C-alpha positions as a Markdown table, in Angstrom:
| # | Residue | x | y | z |
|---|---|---|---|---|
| 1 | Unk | -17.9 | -12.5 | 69.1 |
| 2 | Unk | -14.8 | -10.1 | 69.4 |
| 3 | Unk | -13.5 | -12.6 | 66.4 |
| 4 | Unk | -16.4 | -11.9 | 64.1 |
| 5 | Unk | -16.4 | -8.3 | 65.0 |
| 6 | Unk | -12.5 | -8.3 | 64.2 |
| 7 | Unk | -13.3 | -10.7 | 60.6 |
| 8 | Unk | -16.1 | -8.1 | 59.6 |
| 9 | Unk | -14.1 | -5.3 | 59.8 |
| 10 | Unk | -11.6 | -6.5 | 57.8 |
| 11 | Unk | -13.9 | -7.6 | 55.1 |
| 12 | Unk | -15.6 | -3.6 | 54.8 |
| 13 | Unk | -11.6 | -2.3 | 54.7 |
| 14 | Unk | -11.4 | -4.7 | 52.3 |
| 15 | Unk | -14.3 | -3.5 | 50.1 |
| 16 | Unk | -13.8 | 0.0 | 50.8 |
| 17 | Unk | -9.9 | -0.3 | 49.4 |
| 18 | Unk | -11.7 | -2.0 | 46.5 |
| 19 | Unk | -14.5 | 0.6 | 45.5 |
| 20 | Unk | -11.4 | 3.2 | 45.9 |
| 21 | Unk | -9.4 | 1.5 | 43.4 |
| 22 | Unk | -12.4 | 0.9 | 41.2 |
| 23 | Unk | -12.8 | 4.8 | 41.5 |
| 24 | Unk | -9.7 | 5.6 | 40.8 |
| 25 | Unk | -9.1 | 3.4 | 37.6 |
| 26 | Unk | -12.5 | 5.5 | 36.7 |
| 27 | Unk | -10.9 | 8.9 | 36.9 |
| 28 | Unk | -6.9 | 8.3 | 36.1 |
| 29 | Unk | -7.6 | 5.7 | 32.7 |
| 30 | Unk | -9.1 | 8.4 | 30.4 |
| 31 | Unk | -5.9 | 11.0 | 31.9 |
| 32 | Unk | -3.4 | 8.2 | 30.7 |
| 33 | Unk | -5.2 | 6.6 | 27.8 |
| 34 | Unk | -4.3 | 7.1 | 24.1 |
| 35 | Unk | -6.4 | 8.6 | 21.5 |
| 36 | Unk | -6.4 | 7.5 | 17.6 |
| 37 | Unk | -6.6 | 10.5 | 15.4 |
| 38 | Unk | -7.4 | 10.5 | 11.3 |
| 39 | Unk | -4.9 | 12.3 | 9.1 |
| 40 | Unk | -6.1 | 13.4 | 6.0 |
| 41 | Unk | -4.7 | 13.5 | 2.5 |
| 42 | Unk | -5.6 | 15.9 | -0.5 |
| 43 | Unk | -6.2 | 14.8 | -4.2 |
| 44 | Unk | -6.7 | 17.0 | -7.3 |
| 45 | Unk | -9.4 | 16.3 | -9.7 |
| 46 | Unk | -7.2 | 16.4 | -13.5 |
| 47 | Unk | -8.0 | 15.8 | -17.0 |
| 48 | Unk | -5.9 | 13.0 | -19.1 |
| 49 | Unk | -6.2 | 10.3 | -20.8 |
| 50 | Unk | -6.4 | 6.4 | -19.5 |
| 51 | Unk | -6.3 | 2.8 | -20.7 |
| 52 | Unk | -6.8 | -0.9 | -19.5 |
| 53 | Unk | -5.2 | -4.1 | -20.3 |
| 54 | Unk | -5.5 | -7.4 | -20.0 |
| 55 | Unk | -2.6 | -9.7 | -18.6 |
| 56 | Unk | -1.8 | -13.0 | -19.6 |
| 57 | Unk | 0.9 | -15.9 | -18.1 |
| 58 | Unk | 2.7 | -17.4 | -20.8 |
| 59 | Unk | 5.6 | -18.7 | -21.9 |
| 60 | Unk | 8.5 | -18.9 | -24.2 |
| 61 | Unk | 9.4 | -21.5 | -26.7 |
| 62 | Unk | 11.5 | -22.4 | -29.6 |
| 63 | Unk | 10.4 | -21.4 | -32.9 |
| 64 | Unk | 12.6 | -22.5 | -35.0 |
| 65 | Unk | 14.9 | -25.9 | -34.6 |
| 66 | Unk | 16.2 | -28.7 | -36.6 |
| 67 | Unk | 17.5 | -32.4 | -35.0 |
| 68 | Unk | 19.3 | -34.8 | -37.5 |
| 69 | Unk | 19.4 | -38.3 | -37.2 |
| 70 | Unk | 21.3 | -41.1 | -38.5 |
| 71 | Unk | 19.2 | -42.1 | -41.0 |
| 72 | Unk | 21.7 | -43.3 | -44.1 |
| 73 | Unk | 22.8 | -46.2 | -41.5 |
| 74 | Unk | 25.9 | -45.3 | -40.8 |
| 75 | Unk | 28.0 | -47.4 | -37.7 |
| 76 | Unk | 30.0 | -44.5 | -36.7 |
| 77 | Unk | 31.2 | -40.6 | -36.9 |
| 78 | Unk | 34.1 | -40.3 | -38.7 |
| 79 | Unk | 34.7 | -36.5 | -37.9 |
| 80 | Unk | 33.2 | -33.7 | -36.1 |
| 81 | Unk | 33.0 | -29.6 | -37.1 |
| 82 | Unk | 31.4 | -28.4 | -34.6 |
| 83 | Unk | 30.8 | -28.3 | -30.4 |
| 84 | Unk | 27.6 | -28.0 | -28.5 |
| 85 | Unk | 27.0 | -24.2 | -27.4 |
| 86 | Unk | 28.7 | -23.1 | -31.0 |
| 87 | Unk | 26.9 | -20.7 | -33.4 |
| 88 | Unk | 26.7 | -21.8 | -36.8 |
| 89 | Unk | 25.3 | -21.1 | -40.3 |
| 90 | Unk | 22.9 | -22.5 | -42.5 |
| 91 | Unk | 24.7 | -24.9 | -44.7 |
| 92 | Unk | 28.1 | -25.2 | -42.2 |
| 93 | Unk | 29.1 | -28.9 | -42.2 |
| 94 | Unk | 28.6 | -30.2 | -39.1 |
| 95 | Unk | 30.0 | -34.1 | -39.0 |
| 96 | Unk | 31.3 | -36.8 | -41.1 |
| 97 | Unk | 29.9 | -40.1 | -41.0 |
| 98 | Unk | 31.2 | -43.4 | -41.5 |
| 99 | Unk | 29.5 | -44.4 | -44.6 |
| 100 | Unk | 30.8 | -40.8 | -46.3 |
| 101 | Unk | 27.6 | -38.8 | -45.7 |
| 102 | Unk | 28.0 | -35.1 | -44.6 |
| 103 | Unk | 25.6 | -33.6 | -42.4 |
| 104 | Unk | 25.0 | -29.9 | -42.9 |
| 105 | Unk | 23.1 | -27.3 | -40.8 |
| 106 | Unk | 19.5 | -26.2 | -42.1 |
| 107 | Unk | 19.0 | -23.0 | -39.9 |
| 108 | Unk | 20.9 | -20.3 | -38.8 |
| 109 | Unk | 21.2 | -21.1 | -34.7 |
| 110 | Unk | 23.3 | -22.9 | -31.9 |
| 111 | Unk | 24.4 | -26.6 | -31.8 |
| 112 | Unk | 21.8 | -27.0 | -28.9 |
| 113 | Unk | 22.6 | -31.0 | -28.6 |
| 114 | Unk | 25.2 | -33.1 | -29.4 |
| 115 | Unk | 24.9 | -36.5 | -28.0 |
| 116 | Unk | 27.9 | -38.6 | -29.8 |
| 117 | Unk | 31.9 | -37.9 | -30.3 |
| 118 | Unk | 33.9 | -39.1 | -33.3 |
| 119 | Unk | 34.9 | -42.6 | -33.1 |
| 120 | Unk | 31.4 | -43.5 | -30.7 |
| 121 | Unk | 29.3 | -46.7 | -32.1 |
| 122 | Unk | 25.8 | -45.8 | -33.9 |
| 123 | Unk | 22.5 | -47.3 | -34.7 |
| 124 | Unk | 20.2 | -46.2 | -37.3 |
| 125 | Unk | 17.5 | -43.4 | -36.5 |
| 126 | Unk | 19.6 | -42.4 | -33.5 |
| 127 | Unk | 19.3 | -38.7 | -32.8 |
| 128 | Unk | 22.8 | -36.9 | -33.3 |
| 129 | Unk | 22.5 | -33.3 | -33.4 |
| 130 | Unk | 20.3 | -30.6 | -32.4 |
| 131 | Unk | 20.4 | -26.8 | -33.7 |
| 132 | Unk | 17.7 | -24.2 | -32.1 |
| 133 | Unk | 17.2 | -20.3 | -33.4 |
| 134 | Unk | 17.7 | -18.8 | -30.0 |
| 135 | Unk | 16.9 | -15.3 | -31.4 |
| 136 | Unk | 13.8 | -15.6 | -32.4 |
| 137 | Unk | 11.8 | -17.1 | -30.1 |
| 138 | Unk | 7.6 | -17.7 | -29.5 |
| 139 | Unk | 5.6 | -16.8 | -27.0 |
| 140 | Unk | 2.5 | -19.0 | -26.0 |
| 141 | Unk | 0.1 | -17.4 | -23.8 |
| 142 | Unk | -3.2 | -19.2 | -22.6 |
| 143 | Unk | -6.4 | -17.1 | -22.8 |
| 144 | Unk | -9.9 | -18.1 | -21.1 |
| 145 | Unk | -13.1 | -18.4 | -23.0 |
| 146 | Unk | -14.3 | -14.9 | -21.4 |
| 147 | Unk | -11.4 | -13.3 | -22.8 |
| 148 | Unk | -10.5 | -14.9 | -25.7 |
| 149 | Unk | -12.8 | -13.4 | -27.7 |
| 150 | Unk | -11.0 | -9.9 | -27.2 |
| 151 | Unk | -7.5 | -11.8 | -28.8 |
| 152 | Unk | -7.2 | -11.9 | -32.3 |
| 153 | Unk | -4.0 | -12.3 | -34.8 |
| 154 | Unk | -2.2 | -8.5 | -35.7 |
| 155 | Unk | -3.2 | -7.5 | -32.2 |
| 156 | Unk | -0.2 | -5.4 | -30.9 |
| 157 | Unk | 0.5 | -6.9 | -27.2 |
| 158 | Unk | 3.4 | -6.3 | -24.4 |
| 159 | Unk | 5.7 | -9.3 | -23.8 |
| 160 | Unk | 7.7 | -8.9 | -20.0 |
| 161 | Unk | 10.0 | -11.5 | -19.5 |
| 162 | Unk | 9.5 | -12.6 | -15.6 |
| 163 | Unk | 13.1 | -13.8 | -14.5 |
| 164 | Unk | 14.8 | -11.0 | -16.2 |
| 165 | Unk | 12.5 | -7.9 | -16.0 |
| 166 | Unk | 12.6 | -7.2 | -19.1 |
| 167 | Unk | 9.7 | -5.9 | -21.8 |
| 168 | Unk | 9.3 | -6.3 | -25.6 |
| 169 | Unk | 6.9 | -5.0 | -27.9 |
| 170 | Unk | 5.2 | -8.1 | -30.3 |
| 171 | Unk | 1.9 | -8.9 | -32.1 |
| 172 | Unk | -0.6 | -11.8 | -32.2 |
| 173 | Unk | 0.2 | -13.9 | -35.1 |
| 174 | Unk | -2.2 | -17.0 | -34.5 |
| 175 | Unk | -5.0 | -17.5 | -31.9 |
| 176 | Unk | -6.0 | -21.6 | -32.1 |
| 177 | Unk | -9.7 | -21.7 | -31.7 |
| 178 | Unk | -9.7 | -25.3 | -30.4 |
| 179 | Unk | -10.0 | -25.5 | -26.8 |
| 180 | Unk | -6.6 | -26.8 | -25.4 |
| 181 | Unk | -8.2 | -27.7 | -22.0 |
| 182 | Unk | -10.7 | -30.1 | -20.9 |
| 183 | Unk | -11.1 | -28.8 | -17.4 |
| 184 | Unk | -14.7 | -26.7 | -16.4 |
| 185 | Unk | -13.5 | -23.3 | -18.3 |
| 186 | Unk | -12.3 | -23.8 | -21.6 |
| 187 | Unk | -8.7 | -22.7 | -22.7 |
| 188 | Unk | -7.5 | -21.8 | -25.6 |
| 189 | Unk | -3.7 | -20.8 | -26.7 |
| 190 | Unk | -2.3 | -17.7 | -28.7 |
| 191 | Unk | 1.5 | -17.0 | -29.8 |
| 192 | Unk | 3.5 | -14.0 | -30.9 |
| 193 | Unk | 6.4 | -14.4 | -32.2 |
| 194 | Unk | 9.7 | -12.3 | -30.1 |
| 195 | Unk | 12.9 | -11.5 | -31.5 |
| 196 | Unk | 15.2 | -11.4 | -28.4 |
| 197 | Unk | 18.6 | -11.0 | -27.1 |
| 198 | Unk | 20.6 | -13.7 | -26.1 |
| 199 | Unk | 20.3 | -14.0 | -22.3 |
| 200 | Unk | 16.0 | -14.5 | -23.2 |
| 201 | Unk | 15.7 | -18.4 | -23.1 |
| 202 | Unk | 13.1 | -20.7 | -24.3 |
| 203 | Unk | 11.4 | -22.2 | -21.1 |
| 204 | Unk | 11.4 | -18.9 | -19.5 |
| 205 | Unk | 8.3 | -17.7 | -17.9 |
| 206 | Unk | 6.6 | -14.8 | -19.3 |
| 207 | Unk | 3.2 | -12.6 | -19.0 |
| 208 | Unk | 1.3 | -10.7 | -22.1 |
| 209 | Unk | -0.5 | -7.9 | -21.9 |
| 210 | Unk | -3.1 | -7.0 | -24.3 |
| 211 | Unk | -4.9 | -3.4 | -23.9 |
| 212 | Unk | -8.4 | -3.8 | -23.9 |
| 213 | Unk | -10.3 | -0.1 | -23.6 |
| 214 | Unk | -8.9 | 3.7 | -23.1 |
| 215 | Unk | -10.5 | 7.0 | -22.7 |
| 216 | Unk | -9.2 | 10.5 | -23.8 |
| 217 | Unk | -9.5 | 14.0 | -22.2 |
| 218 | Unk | -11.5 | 12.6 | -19.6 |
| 219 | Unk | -11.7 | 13.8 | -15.6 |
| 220 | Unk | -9.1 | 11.1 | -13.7 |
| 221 | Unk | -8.9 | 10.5 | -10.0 |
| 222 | Unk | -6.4 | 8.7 | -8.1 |
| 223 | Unk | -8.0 | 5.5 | -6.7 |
| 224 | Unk | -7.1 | 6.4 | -3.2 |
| 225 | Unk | -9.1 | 8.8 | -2.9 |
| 226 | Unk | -11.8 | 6.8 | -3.5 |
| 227 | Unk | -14.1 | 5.1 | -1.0 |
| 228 | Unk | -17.0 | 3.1 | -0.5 |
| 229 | Unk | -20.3 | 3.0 | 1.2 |
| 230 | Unk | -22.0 | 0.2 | 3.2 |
| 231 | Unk | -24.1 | -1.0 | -0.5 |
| 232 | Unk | -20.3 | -0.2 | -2.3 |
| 233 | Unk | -21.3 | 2.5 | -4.0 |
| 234 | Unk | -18.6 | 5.1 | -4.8 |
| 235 | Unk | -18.1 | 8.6 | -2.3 |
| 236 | Unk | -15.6 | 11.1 | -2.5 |
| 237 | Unk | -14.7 | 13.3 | 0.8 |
| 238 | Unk | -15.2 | 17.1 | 0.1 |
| 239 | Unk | -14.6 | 19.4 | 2.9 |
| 240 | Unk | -16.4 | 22.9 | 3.9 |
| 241 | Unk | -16.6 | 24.8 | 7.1 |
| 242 | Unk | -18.3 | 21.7 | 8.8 |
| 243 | Unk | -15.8 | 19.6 | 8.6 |
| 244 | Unk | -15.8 | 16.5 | 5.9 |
| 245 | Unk | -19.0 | 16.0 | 3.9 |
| 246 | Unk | -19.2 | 12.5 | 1.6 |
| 247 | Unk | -20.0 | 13.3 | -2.0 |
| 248 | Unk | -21.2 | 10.3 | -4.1 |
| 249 | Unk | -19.5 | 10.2 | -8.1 |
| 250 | Unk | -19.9 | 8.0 | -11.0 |
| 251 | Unk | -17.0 | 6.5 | -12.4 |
| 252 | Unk | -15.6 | 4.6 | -15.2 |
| 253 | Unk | -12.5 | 2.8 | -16.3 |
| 254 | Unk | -9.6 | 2.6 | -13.7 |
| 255 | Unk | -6.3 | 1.1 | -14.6 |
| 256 | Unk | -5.4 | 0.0 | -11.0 |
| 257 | Unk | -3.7 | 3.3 | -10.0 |
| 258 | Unk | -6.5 | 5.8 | -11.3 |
| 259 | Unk | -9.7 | 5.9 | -11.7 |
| 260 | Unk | -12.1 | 8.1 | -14.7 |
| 261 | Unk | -14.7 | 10.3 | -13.1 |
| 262 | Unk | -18.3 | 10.5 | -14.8 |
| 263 | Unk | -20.2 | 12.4 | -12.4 |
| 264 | Unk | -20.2 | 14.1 | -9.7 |
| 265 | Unk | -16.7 | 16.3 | -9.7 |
| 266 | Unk | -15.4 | 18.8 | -11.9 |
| 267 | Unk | -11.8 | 19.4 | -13.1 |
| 268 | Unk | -9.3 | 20.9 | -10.8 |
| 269 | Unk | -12.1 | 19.9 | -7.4 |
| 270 | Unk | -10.2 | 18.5 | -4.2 |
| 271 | Unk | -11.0 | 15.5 | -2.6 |
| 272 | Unk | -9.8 | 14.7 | 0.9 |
| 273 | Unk | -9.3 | 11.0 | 1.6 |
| 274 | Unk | -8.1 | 9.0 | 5.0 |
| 275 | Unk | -4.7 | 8.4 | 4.8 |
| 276 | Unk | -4.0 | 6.9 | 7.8 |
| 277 | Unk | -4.0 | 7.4 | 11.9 |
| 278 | Unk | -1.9 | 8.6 | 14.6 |
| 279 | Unk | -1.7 | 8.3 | 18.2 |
| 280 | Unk | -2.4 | 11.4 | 20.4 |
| 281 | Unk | -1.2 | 10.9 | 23.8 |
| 282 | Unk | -3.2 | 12.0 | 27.0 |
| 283 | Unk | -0.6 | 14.2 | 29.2 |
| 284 | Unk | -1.0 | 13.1 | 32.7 |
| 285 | Unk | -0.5 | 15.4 | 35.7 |
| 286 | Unk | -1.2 | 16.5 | 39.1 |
| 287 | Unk | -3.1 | 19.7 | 38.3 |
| 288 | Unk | -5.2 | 17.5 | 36.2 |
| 289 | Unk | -6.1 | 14.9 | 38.5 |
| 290 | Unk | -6.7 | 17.4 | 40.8 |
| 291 | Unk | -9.1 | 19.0 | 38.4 |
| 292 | Unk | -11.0 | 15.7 | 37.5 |
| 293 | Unk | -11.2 | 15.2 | 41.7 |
| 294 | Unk | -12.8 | 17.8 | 42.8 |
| 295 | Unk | -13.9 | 20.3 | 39.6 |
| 296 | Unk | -11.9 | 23.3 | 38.2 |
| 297 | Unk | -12.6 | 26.9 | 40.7 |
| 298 | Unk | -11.4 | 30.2 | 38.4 |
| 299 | Unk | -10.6 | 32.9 | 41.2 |
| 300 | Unk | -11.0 | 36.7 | 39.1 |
| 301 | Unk | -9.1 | 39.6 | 41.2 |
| 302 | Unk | -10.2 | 42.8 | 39.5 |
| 303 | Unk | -7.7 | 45.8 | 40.0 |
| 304 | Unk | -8.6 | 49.0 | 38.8 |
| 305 | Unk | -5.9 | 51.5 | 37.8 |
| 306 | Unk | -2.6 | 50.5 | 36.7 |
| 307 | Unk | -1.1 | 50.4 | 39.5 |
| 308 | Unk | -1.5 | 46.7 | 41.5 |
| 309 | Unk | -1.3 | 48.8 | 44.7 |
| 310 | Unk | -4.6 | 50.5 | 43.9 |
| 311 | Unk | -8.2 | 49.9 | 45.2 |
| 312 | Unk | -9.2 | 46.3 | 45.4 |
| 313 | Unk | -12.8 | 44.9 | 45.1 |
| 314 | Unk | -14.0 | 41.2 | 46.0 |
| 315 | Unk | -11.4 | 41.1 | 48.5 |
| 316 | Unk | -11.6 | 39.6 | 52.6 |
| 317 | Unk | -12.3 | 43.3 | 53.8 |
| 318 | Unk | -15.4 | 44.5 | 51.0 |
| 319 | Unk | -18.6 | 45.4 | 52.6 |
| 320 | Unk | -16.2 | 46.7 | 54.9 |
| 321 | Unk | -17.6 | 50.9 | 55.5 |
| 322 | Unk | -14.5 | 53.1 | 54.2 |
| 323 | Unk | -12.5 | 49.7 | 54.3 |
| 324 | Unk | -12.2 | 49.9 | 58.0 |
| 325 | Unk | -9.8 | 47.4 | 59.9 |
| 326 | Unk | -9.1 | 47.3 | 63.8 |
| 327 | Unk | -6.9 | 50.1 | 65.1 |
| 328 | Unk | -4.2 | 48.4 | 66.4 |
| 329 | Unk | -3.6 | 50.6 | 69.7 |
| 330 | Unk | -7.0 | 51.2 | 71.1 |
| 331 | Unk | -8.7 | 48.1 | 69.5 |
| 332 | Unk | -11.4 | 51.2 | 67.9 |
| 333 | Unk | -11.8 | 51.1 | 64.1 |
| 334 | Unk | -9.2 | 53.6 | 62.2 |
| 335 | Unk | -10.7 | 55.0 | 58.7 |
| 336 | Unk | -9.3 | 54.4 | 55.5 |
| 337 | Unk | -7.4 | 57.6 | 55.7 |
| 338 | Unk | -5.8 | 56.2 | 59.1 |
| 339 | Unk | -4.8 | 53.3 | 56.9 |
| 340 | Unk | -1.2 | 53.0 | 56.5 |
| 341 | Unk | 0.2 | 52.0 | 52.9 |
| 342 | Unk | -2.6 | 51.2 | 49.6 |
| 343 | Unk | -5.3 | 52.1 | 51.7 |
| 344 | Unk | -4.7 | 55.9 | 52.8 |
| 345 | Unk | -1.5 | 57.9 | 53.3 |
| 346 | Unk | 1.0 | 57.1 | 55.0 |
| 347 | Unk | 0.5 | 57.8 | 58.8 |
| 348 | Unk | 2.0 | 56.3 | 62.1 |
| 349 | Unk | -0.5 | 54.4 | 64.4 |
| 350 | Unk | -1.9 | 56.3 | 67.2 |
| 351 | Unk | -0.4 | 55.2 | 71.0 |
């Protein structure tokens, strides 16, 4: 019996030192816990002008080349005068044949390919020399069947070469209305032509931008000030003595980094928009978990006069007649004027 006695005591310490630590968890998390606060960013409602594109992959290929072959039957090269990688001009010899026939370049460009060396065996049709125009160069860009209709030859279009970030203005010169795909959205191809400096080579990849619509001396926004609803509808945050009030708007064409404001705003307005959030720490101490304990008392000593010495009020001896105390040597009362020190004058106690 003692046993059980000794057992169930135990178990209600037990529970008590768990309810306690329950308790305290309740009081001491919201002391040490974090809190996330918004910061807010301002944006200026201006007048401008803006513009969208349209942006195409592409890439870049030879325009213009030339490959001769050994077409006059010749067995073998009796002289070479030129090397691959050299520049040459239309009409520069460049080999000797065998059976006396001089071949001669047809384009202004660079000996590209050169597959045989004087003296080296040949058969007939056997390629023997390549020349490429590495200056001017085409672009081929593929265009959808929504889009394609917006493309058309003379259109003026921005050519940025991807491995080199580098950009060149070009135009349209043919769009090929045949559908080079067969897959479920038709494709169809469009080149410019690209004069280029000599580090731009053919096979490099590329992306066109065509523009597509602009606006003039219109109200413009910066998209991040820009949010959405629950049904994606457009707001703007406009603030007053309240605080932060959403104001729907109407908007237009954006170009990724602004947007063109229909309704809603008027030039010069600000905007507020959430930027972002920061942590604002709860300080934990003593006095405050003292506080959250047992409630906050405010004790209010009024002292009349200037003097802190003066007459007191709310203090251990009010409701006190004349503010009497014991008299020390005959254990009778002694008046205020009796009183030694803030209370009276200064008098010695009677024997």
């Amino acid at each position: 019996m003692r046993k059980r006695r000794h057992i169930l005591r135990k178990m209600i310490f037990a529970l008590l030192l768990i309810a306690v630590a329950g308790l305290a968890v309740a009081y001491l998390a919201p002391l040490m816990s974090t809190t996330a606060v918004e910061i807010y960013t301002d944006y200026s409602v201006q007048r401008g002008s803006i513009a969208t594109d349209k942006r195409f992959s592409a890439s870049i290929n030879v325009l213009y080349s030339e490959t001769l072959q050994n077409t006059s039957r010749a067995t073998a090269i009796r002289e070479l005068y030129v090397k691959a990688g050299q520049d040459v001009k239309k009409g520069d010899k460049l080999m000797l044949l065998d059976n006396g026939e001089v071949l001669k370049a047809g384009l202004d460009g660079v000996v590209t390919e050169l597959r045989f060396d004087a003296t080296d065996w040949l058969w007939n049709n056997v390629q023997l020399i390549q020349i490429c125009d590495l200056t001017n160069l085409q672009v081929s860009l593929s265009v959808d069947e929504y889009d394609v209709r917006n493309v058309a030859a003379g259109q003026k279009c921005m050519v940025s070469v991807v491995p080199l970030g580098m950009d060149f203005e070009a135009e349209i010169t043919h769009v090929n209305r045949v559908s080079s795909s067969s897959g479920q959205v038709a494709r169809y191809t469009a080149t410019a032509e690209l004069a280029v400096p000599s580090m731009v080579l053919p096979g490099m990849t590329a992306s066109v931008t065509l523009p597509a619509e602009t606006a003039e001396n219109v109200l413009l926004l910066d998209m991040a000030a820009l949010s959405f609803d629950e049904e994606k509808q457009p707001y703007v945050l406009r603030k007053d003595e309240t605080g932060y009030i959403r104001t729907p708007v109407t908007t237009g064409l954006s170009d990724g980094m602004r947007v063109e404001i229909l309704s809603g705003l008027s030039e010069d307005d600000t905007v507020w928009a959430v930027s972002g959030t920061k942590e604002a720490e709860n300080v934990f101490s003593l006095v405050e978990l003292y506080k959250k304990l047992v409630g906050e008392k405010v004790v209010i000593n009024h002292v009349d006069g200037g003097n802190s010495r003066g007459n007191l009020r709310n203090t251990p001896f009010s409701g006190m007649e004349n503010n009497s105390v014991p008299n020390r040597g005959t254990g009778g009362l002694a008046t205020g004027t009796d009183m030694p020190g803030p209370w009276g004058q200064e008098r010695s106690w009677p024997e």
